[in-house]
Short mmCIF file of C-alpha atoms in Angstrom, two decimals:
data_model
loop_
_atom_site.label_atom_id
_atom_site.label_comp_id
_atom_site.label_asym_id
_atom_site.label_seq_id
_atom_site.Cartn_x
_atom_site.Cartn_y
_atom_site.Cartn_z
CA UNK E 27 27.87 177.29 -153.51
CA UNK E 28 30.41 179.69 -154.01
CA UNK E 29 29.24 182.27 -151.30
CA UNK E 30 32.45 183.72 -149.76
CA UNK E 31 33.84 185.04 -153.32
CA UNK E 32 31.14 187.76 -153.29
CA UNK E 33 32.71 191.47 -153.22
CA UNK E 34 36.20 189.54 -153.86
CA UNK E 35 38.60 191.24 -156.14
CA UNK E 36 41.01 188.54 -157.60
CA UNK E 37 43.73 189.09 -160.04
CA UNK E 38 44.59 186.30 -162.46
CA UNK E 39 47.72 185.91 -164.32
CA UNK E 40 48.15 183.54 -167.49
CA UNK E 41 51.45 182.27 -168.54
CA UNK E 42 51.95 180.18 -171.40
CA UNK E 43 50.16 176.68 -171.92
CA UNK E 44 47.34 174.99 -173.89
CA UNK E 45 45.38 175.12 -170.03
CA UNK E 46 44.52 179.00 -170.87
CA UNK E 47 41.41 177.97 -172.59
CA UNK E 48 40.26 176.53 -168.87
CA UNK E 49 40.61 180.71 -167.66
CA UNK E 50 37.94 181.73 -169.62
CA UNK E 51 35.54 179.67 -167.83
CA UNK E 52 36.80 180.78 -164.17
CA UNK E 53 36.44 184.14 -165.05
CA UNK E 54 33.52 183.72 -166.30
CA UNK E 55 32.32 181.48 -163.05
CA UNK E 56 33.86 184.05 -160.55
CA UNK E 57 31.74 186.98 -161.95
CA UNK E 58 28.67 184.63 -161.34
CA UNK E 59 29.59 184.33 -157.89
CA UNK E 60 30.12 187.94 -157.43
CA UNK E 61 33.95 188.48 -157.80
CA UNK E 62 35.86 191.36 -159.85
CA UNK E 63 38.29 189.77 -162.16
CA UNK E 64 41.47 191.61 -163.64
CA UNK E 65 43.69 189.62 -166.02
CA UNK E 66 47.39 189.93 -166.70
CA UNK E 67 48.80 188.16 -169.44
CA UNK E 68 52.26 187.39 -170.43
CA UNK E 69 53.13 187.58 -174.14
CA UNK E 70 53.52 183.69 -174.34
CA UNK E 71 49.98 183.43 -172.89
CA UNK E 72 48.74 185.24 -175.47
CA UNK E 73 49.94 182.93 -178.00
CA UNK E 74 46.79 180.34 -176.40
CA UNK E 75 44.49 182.90 -176.01
CA UNK E 76 43.50 186.72 -176.91
CA UNK E 77 43.23 189.32 -174.68
CA UNK E 78 39.67 190.59 -176.36
CA UNK E 79 38.29 187.14 -175.00
CA UNK E 80 39.11 187.63 -171.38
CA UNK E 81 38.28 191.59 -171.20
CA UNK E 82 34.98 190.50 -172.45
CA UNK E 83 34.65 187.97 -170.32
CA UNK E 84 36.00 189.99 -166.99
CA UNK E 85 34.44 193.56 -168.49
CA UNK E 86 38.04 195.27 -167.56
CA UNK E 87 40.79 196.21 -169.25
CA UNK E 88 43.81 193.52 -169.61
CA UNK E 89 47.08 193.91 -168.24
CA UNK E 90 50.17 192.83 -170.65
CA UNK E 91 52.67 195.43 -170.08
CA UNK E 92 54.89 196.41 -167.66
CA UNK E 93 55.34 200.16 -169.22
CA UNK E 94 51.65 200.08 -169.81
CA UNK E 95 50.90 204.04 -169.45
CA UNK E 96 47.25 203.80 -168.35
CA UNK E 97 47.92 204.06 -164.66
CA UNK E 98 48.88 207.97 -164.19
CA UNK E 99 52.29 206.91 -162.81
CA UNK E 100 52.95 203.93 -165.01
CA UNK E 101 52.78 201.88 -162.33
CA UNK E 102 50.71 199.13 -163.05
CA UNK E 103 52.11 196.33 -161.37
CA UNK E 104 52.15 198.29 -157.92
CA UNK E 105 48.13 199.13 -158.45
CA UNK E 106 47.42 195.94 -159.50
CA UNK E 107 48.76 193.94 -156.71
CA UNK E 108 47.22 196.86 -154.07
CA UNK E 109 43.46 196.46 -155.60
CA UNK E 110 43.61 192.57 -155.45
CA UNK E 111 42.00 190.57 -152.70
CA UNK E 112 44.54 187.46 -153.89
CA UNK E 113 46.72 186.74 -157.26
CA UNK E 114 46.03 183.38 -158.97
CA UNK E 115 48.73 182.24 -161.75
CA UNK E 116 46.98 179.92 -163.82
CA UNK E 117 47.90 178.27 -165.99
CA UNK E 118 51.71 178.75 -164.26
CA UNK E 119 54.13 177.30 -166.62
CA UNK E 120 57.40 175.57 -165.59
CA UNK E 121 59.11 179.08 -167.02
CA UNK E 122 57.51 181.25 -164.56
CA UNK E 123 57.43 178.94 -161.59
CA UNK E 124 61.45 179.47 -161.83
CA UNK E 125 61.17 183.22 -162.21
CA UNK E 126 59.06 183.28 -158.81
CA UNK E 127 61.29 181.12 -157.14
CA UNK E 128 64.51 182.90 -157.90
CA UNK E 129 62.51 186.57 -157.68
CA UNK E 130 63.30 187.37 -161.40
CA UNK E 131 61.32 190.34 -162.34
CA UNK E 132 61.35 190.62 -166.20
CA UNK E 133 57.93 191.22 -167.15
CA UNK E 134 54.52 192.69 -165.39
CA UNK E 135 53.06 189.68 -164.18
CA UNK E 136 56.19 188.76 -162.61
CA UNK E 137 57.16 191.76 -161.19
CA UNK E 138 53.60 192.47 -159.37
CA UNK E 139 53.84 189.03 -157.98
CA UNK E 140 57.29 190.00 -156.46
CA UNK E 141 55.88 193.70 -155.34
CA UNK E 142 52.57 192.06 -154.18
CA UNK E 143 53.15 192.80 -150.11
CA UNK E 144 51.59 190.72 -147.98
CA UNK E 145 48.76 189.55 -150.54
CA UNK E 146 48.18 185.89 -150.83
CA UNK E 147 49.64 184.30 -154.07
CA UNK E 148 48.04 181.08 -155.39
CA UNK E 149 49.96 179.01 -157.77
CA UNK E 150 48.05 176.40 -160.30
CA UNK E 151 51.15 174.57 -162.43
CA UNK E 152 50.59 173.19 -166.21
CA UNK E 153 53.16 171.29 -168.01
CA UNK E 154 54.23 167.98 -169.27
CA UNK E 155 54.51 165.29 -166.74
CA UNK E 156 58.61 165.28 -167.30
CA UNK E 157 58.77 168.78 -166.80
CA UNK E 158 56.89 168.31 -163.71
CA UNK E 159 58.74 165.93 -162.52
CA UNK E 160 62.22 167.29 -163.20
CA UNK E 161 64.27 167.74 -159.57
CA UNK E 162 64.59 171.48 -160.80
CA UNK E 163 60.69 172.08 -160.97
CA UNK E 164 60.40 170.22 -157.56
CA UNK E 165 63.31 172.39 -155.70
CA UNK E 166 60.94 175.41 -157.29
CA UNK E 167 57.87 174.30 -155.95
CA UNK E 168 59.29 173.64 -152.35
CA UNK E 169 61.16 177.18 -152.61
CA UNK E 170 57.64 178.60 -153.37
CA UNK E 171 56.06 176.87 -150.60
CA UNK E 172 58.52 178.17 -148.08
CA UNK E 173 57.76 181.38 -148.94
CA UNK E 174 54.04 180.86 -148.56
CA UNK E 175 53.01 180.55 -151.83
CA UNK E 176 49.79 177.87 -151.84
CA UNK E 177 50.14 175.17 -154.52
CA UNK E 178 46.81 174.49 -156.14
CA UNK E 179 47.41 170.33 -157.86
CA UNK E 180 48.90 169.74 -160.75
CA UNK E 181 46.19 167.43 -161.61
CA UNK E 182 46.85 163.76 -163.50
CA UNK E 183 44.89 162.92 -166.75
CA UNK E 184 45.67 163.56 -170.38
CA UNK E 185 48.12 166.09 -171.62
CA UNK E 186 47.52 167.95 -174.90
CA UNK E 187 51.36 166.47 -175.90
CA UNK E 188 49.22 163.24 -175.96
CA UNK E 189 50.95 161.88 -172.72
CA UNK E 190 49.41 160.97 -169.22
CA UNK E 191 50.30 161.72 -165.87
CA UNK E 192 50.89 164.69 -163.55
CA UNK E 193 51.46 168.14 -164.38
CA UNK E 194 47.54 168.85 -166.14
CA UNK E 195 46.05 172.17 -165.03
CA UNK E 196 43.47 171.83 -162.30
CA UNK E 197 39.91 172.20 -163.94
CA UNK E 198 38.16 175.51 -163.71
CA UNK E 199 35.74 174.08 -160.95
CA UNK E 200 38.31 173.17 -158.81
CA UNK E 201 40.08 176.59 -158.85
CA UNK E 202 36.82 178.28 -158.00
CA UNK E 203 36.64 175.82 -154.81
CA UNK E 204 40.22 176.86 -154.10
CA UNK E 205 39.20 180.44 -154.17
CA UNK E 206 36.33 180.43 -152.51
CA UNK E 207 37.99 178.02 -149.60
CA UNK E 208 40.60 180.54 -149.35
CA UNK E 209 38.26 182.96 -148.03
CA UNK E 210 35.91 181.39 -146.11
CA UNK E 211 36.26 182.03 -142.69
CA UNK E 212 38.70 179.09 -140.58
CA UNK E 213 35.89 178.56 -137.59
CA UNK E 214 37.57 175.18 -137.42
CA UNK E 215 40.99 175.92 -138.36
CA UNK E 216 43.19 172.35 -137.69
CA UNK E 217 40.12 170.80 -135.78
CA UNK E 218 39.98 166.98 -136.41
CA UNK E 219 36.62 166.41 -137.70
CA UNK E 220 34.75 162.79 -138.82
CA UNK E 221 31.65 162.78 -140.52
CA UNK E 222 29.81 159.87 -141.59
CA UNK E 223 27.45 159.85 -144.89
CA UNK E 224 25.42 158.05 -147.11
CA UNK E 225 23.54 155.16 -146.58
CA UNK E 226 24.92 151.48 -145.26
CA UNK E 227 24.16 148.37 -147.55
CA UNK E 228 23.14 144.94 -145.18
CA UNK E 229 23.54 141.69 -147.54
CA UNK E 230 20.88 139.32 -147.66
CA UNK E 231 22.33 137.27 -149.97
CA UNK E 232 25.17 137.92 -152.94
CA UNK E 233 22.98 140.36 -155.48
CA UNK E 234 20.29 141.93 -152.47
CA UNK E 235 20.81 144.55 -149.91
CA UNK E 236 18.79 146.00 -146.97
CA UNK E 237 19.57 149.95 -147.67
CA UNK E 238 17.45 153.11 -147.69
CA UNK E 239 17.10 156.45 -149.61
CA UNK E 240 20.03 158.33 -148.51
CA UNK E 241 21.97 160.28 -151.03
CA UNK E 242 24.72 161.56 -148.90
CA UNK E 243 24.31 165.07 -150.03
CA UNK E 244 24.16 166.46 -146.37
CA UNK E 245 26.89 164.78 -145.22
CA UNK E 246 29.10 165.65 -148.23
CA UNK E 247 27.54 169.39 -147.74
CA UNK E 248 29.31 169.41 -144.47
CA UNK E 249 32.18 167.85 -145.44
CA UNK E 250 33.20 170.53 -147.76
CA UNK E 251 32.08 173.38 -145.72
CA UNK E 252 34.29 171.76 -142.80
CA UNK E 253 37.33 171.57 -145.02
CA UNK E 254 36.52 175.23 -146.14
CA UNK E 255 36.40 175.79 -142.20
CA UNK E 256 40.08 174.84 -141.83
CA UNK E 257 39.30 171.58 -140.78
CA UNK E 258 41.15 168.23 -141.47
CA UNK E 259 37.86 166.13 -142.32
CA UNK E 260 38.15 162.53 -142.89
CA UNK E 261 34.63 161.59 -144.29
CA UNK E 262 33.44 157.92 -143.67
CA UNK E 263 31.14 157.19 -146.43
CA UNK E 264 28.40 154.74 -147.38
CA UNK E 265 27.95 153.81 -150.79
CA UNK E 266 27.03 157.19 -153.15
CA UNK E 267 27.53 158.57 -156.50
CA UNK E 268 28.89 162.27 -155.07
CA UNK E 269 32.39 163.72 -155.92
CA UNK E 270 34.72 163.95 -152.67
CA UNK E 271 34.77 167.73 -151.29
CA UNK E 272 38.53 169.41 -151.75
CA UNK E 273 40.60 168.89 -149.29
CA UNK E 274 38.59 165.89 -147.70
CA UNK E 275 40.00 161.95 -147.03
CA UNK E 276 36.96 160.14 -147.82
CA UNK E 277 36.79 156.71 -146.34
CA UNK E 278 34.17 154.21 -148.73
CA UNK E 279 32.60 151.44 -146.69
CA UNK E 280 29.50 149.35 -147.12
CA UNK E 281 27.90 147.69 -143.83
CA UNK E 282 27.36 148.82 -140.96
CA UNK E 283 30.09 146.96 -138.89
CA UNK E 284 32.53 148.53 -141.78
CA UNK E 285 31.12 151.67 -140.56
CA UNK E 286 31.33 150.89 -136.79
CA UNK E 287 35.20 149.70 -137.37
CA UNK E 288 36.33 152.73 -139.66
CA UNK E 289 35.11 155.59 -137.16
CA UNK E 290 36.54 153.88 -133.91
CA UNK E 291 40.19 153.72 -135.62
CA UNK E 292 39.68 157.60 -136.03
CA UNK E 293 38.56 158.46 -132.70
CA UNK E 294 41.67 158.85 -130.62
CA UNK E 295 42.14 162.60 -132.21
CA UNK E 296 38.75 163.40 -133.05
CA UNK E 297 37.69 166.66 -132.07
CA UNK E 298 34.26 166.72 -133.61
CA UNK E 299 31.77 163.85 -135.00
CA UNK E 300 29.10 164.48 -137.10
CA UNK E 301 26.85 161.71 -137.57
CA UNK E 302 25.14 161.85 -140.47
CA UNK E 303 24.86 158.48 -142.08
CA UNK E 304 21.86 156.57 -142.59
CA UNK E 305 23.08 153.56 -140.59
CA UNK E 306 21.25 150.49 -140.88
CA UNK E 307 19.21 149.72 -137.09
CA UNK E 308 19.65 145.85 -138.12
CA UNK E 309 21.04 143.41 -140.50
CA UNK E 310 20.40 139.98 -141.38
CA UNK E 311 21.96 137.65 -138.86
CA UNK E 312 23.09 134.68 -141.60
CA UNK E 313 23.07 136.35 -145.22
CA UNK E 314 23.18 133.70 -147.79
CA UNK E 315 26.00 132.52 -149.39
CA UNK E 316 24.01 132.18 -152.79
CA UNK E 317 21.26 133.65 -154.55
CA UNK E 318 17.97 133.04 -152.62
CA UNK E 319 15.83 131.29 -155.60
CA UNK E 320 11.71 132.03 -155.39
CA UNK E 321 10.42 128.53 -155.52
CA UNK E 322 6.74 129.12 -155.71
CA UNK E 323 4.49 132.33 -156.15
CA UNK E 324 3.22 132.67 -152.72
CA UNK E 325 5.99 131.77 -150.24
CA UNK E 326 8.96 134.05 -149.61
CA UNK E 327 11.95 133.57 -147.13
CA UNK E 328 12.02 134.50 -143.99
CA UNK E 329 14.83 136.37 -142.85
CA UNK E 330 16.58 136.83 -138.99
CA UNK E 331 17.63 140.50 -138.12
CA UNK E 332 20.01 141.09 -135.33
CA UNK E 333 20.80 144.84 -133.91
CA UNK E 334 23.78 146.79 -135.50
CA UNK E 335 26.11 148.83 -133.19
CA UNK E 336 25.14 152.00 -131.94
CA UNK E 337 27.89 154.28 -133.34
CA UNK E 338 27.12 157.68 -132.09
CA UNK E 339 25.64 156.35 -128.63
CA UNK E 340 29.02 154.29 -128.27
CA UNK E 341 31.25 157.16 -129.37
CA UNK E 342 29.58 159.41 -127.22
CA UNK E 343 29.59 157.26 -124.16
CA UNK E 344 33.94 157.20 -124.41
CA UNK E 345 35.46 158.72 -121.53
CA UNK E 346 36.87 161.58 -123.36
CA UNK E 347 34.03 161.64 -126.69
CA UNK E 348 34.42 164.44 -129.03
CA UNK E 349 31.25 167.05 -129.66
CA UNK E 350 28.98 164.73 -131.23
CA UNK E 351 26.47 166.14 -133.57
CA UNK E 352 23.66 163.30 -134.44
CA UNK E 353 21.12 163.60 -137.22
CA UNK E 354 17.29 161.91 -137.05
CA UNK E 355 15.42 161.84 -140.02
CA UNK E 356 11.64 161.08 -139.02
CA UNK E 357 8.39 160.89 -141.13
CA UNK E 358 5.96 162.02 -138.20
CA UNK E 359 6.26 163.53 -134.62
CA UNK E 360 9.92 165.30 -135.62
CA UNK E 361 10.07 167.34 -132.39
CA UNK E 362 9.06 164.81 -130.18
CA UNK E 363 11.17 161.63 -131.76
CA UNK E 364 14.19 163.52 -132.27
CA UNK E 365 14.00 164.81 -128.43
CA UNK E 366 14.03 161.06 -127.34
CA UNK E 367 16.87 160.09 -129.90
CA UNK E 368 19.03 163.08 -128.44
CA UNK E 369 18.85 162.05 -124.90
CA UNK E 370 19.42 158.09 -126.01
CA UNK E 371 22.36 158.91 -127.60
CA UNK E 372 23.71 161.11 -125.12
CA UNK E 373 24.70 164.24 -127.39
CA UNK E 374 24.62 167.68 -127.05
CA UNK E 375 22.99 168.46 -130.49
CA UNK E 376 20.70 167.01 -132.88
CA UNK E 377 19.96 167.93 -136.12
CA UNK E 378 16.29 166.51 -137.45
CA UNK E 379 14.45 166.91 -140.51
CA UNK E 380 11.44 165.31 -142.18
CA UNK E 381 12.67 162.64 -144.11
CA UNK E 382 9.97 162.93 -146.73
CA UNK E 383 11.16 166.37 -147.40
CA UNK E 384 14.78 165.84 -147.19
CA UNK E 385 16.15 162.52 -148.45
CA UNK E 386 17.74 163.41 -152.33
CA UNK E 387 16.18 166.60 -151.93
CA UNK E 388 19.01 169.42 -152.73
CA UNK E 389 16.90 171.56 -149.92
CA UNK E 390 16.33 171.07 -146.30
CA UNK E 391 14.36 172.56 -142.99
CA UNK E 392 16.36 171.64 -139.88
CA UNK E 393 15.62 171.78 -136.56
CA UNK E 394 18.49 171.70 -134.03
CA UNK E 395 17.57 170.40 -130.85
CA UNK E 396 20.16 170.66 -127.57
CA UNK E 397 19.90 171.63 -124.02
CA UNK E 398 18.36 174.80 -124.37
CA UNK E 399 15.19 173.74 -126.21
CA UNK E 400 14.76 173.34 -130.23
CA UNK E 401 15.77 175.92 -133.08
CA UNK E 402 13.89 175.69 -136.52
CA UNK E 403 15.93 177.37 -139.33
CA UNK E 404 14.47 178.14 -142.61
CA UNK E 405 14.07 175.99 -145.73
CA UNK E 406 17.21 176.42 -147.57
CA UNK E 407 20.40 174.72 -149.64
CA UNK E 408 22.04 171.76 -148.53
CA UNK E 409 25.02 173.28 -149.06
CA UNK E 410 23.76 176.69 -147.08
CA UNK E 411 22.87 174.79 -144.03
CA UNK E 412 26.04 173.14 -143.79
CA UNK E 413 27.22 176.39 -143.95
CA UNK E 414 25.57 177.36 -141.36
CA UNK E 415 25.80 173.96 -139.32
CA UNK E 416 29.61 174.43 -139.09
CA UNK E 417 29.44 178.03 -137.59
CA UNK E 418 27.25 177.07 -135.29
CA UNK E 419 29.35 174.15 -134.10
CA UNK E 420 32.48 176.51 -133.84
CA UNK E 421 30.70 178.26 -131.33
CA UNK E 422 29.59 175.56 -129.60
CA UNK E 423 33.77 174.76 -129.16
CA UNK E 424 34.58 178.42 -128.45
CA UNK E 425 34.54 179.09 -124.53
CA UNK E 426 32.16 181.59 -123.07
CA UNK E 427 34.10 184.56 -121.82
#
């Protein structure tokens, strides 16, 4: 999943805070993703986790002393920052954030941050909610943002002091995602992308619904890949039990009518529309307001259906439509039926797969159909397919020389 971290050199700086324990997992997962990790600790950080632990996990020496004699010229603050592809301060205490904002250099970590040149600096605050809310801290945070520093979080939740609120450091997997996103090519930088995902639910009565087996995994993987590619992503989702990708605005809907209304509300600024959701073709014309009761063992209620709006076709028919991508899940005659669907919708690109091989699965084999014909991709994870598809879409948006 974290494909952009391989062969990257990450420097992690730890300052004093109980959240230091989360960095052990982060280092392990960074190395699993193929990254090299250097660790620099302040003296306060060593009160919460030992250098021995972090050296064992990183497989490299841990640095703490500005006057460390291991570099031949005694300039660890220069060499460590020059060797790194990115610097992450996690946890970043209130005190260290203040030092960064003022440009103070009184230890190895603060000095290498100021000496880093054009290397990207990411800061993950970790502190009590009152310390985070204090005007001085907020001024310092704004100062760092103006200086080009990326602030990660903080999150909201239980704190070690027993209080609850903002100031909790992001979890290891969230920091890993942020680092992966940092290195991802920004192929859709600042593009407005709207994606639909998951199933819809059409009520029969207050208890029963008409739905389908869509898990939403492909749509969510595309939302994640688009966000990492620098897009502003709006994810309009039917009911699924998936976590919203970082940096994505998620809007929950249930019925096809709700999805249609929400999509249309976001079309004016949309530049790419990816319709992945398995929208119900029909709805019950008059759902019962009370639960339908079984009166005999041989008779079933008769349901009357109406056709739901065709969201993708309506978007594609706009006077100035966004670049539209549709999906087709078929059970047979894949290329024939999917090609017919692309023509019927009037869209430039349709992505097809076999429902029995894709729905609620983690892997899928995609077939891309456009004006030039069809291309079959190898079976791969939905995350890999999503990244490849976002790259393909970005190429279509770039005018030929």
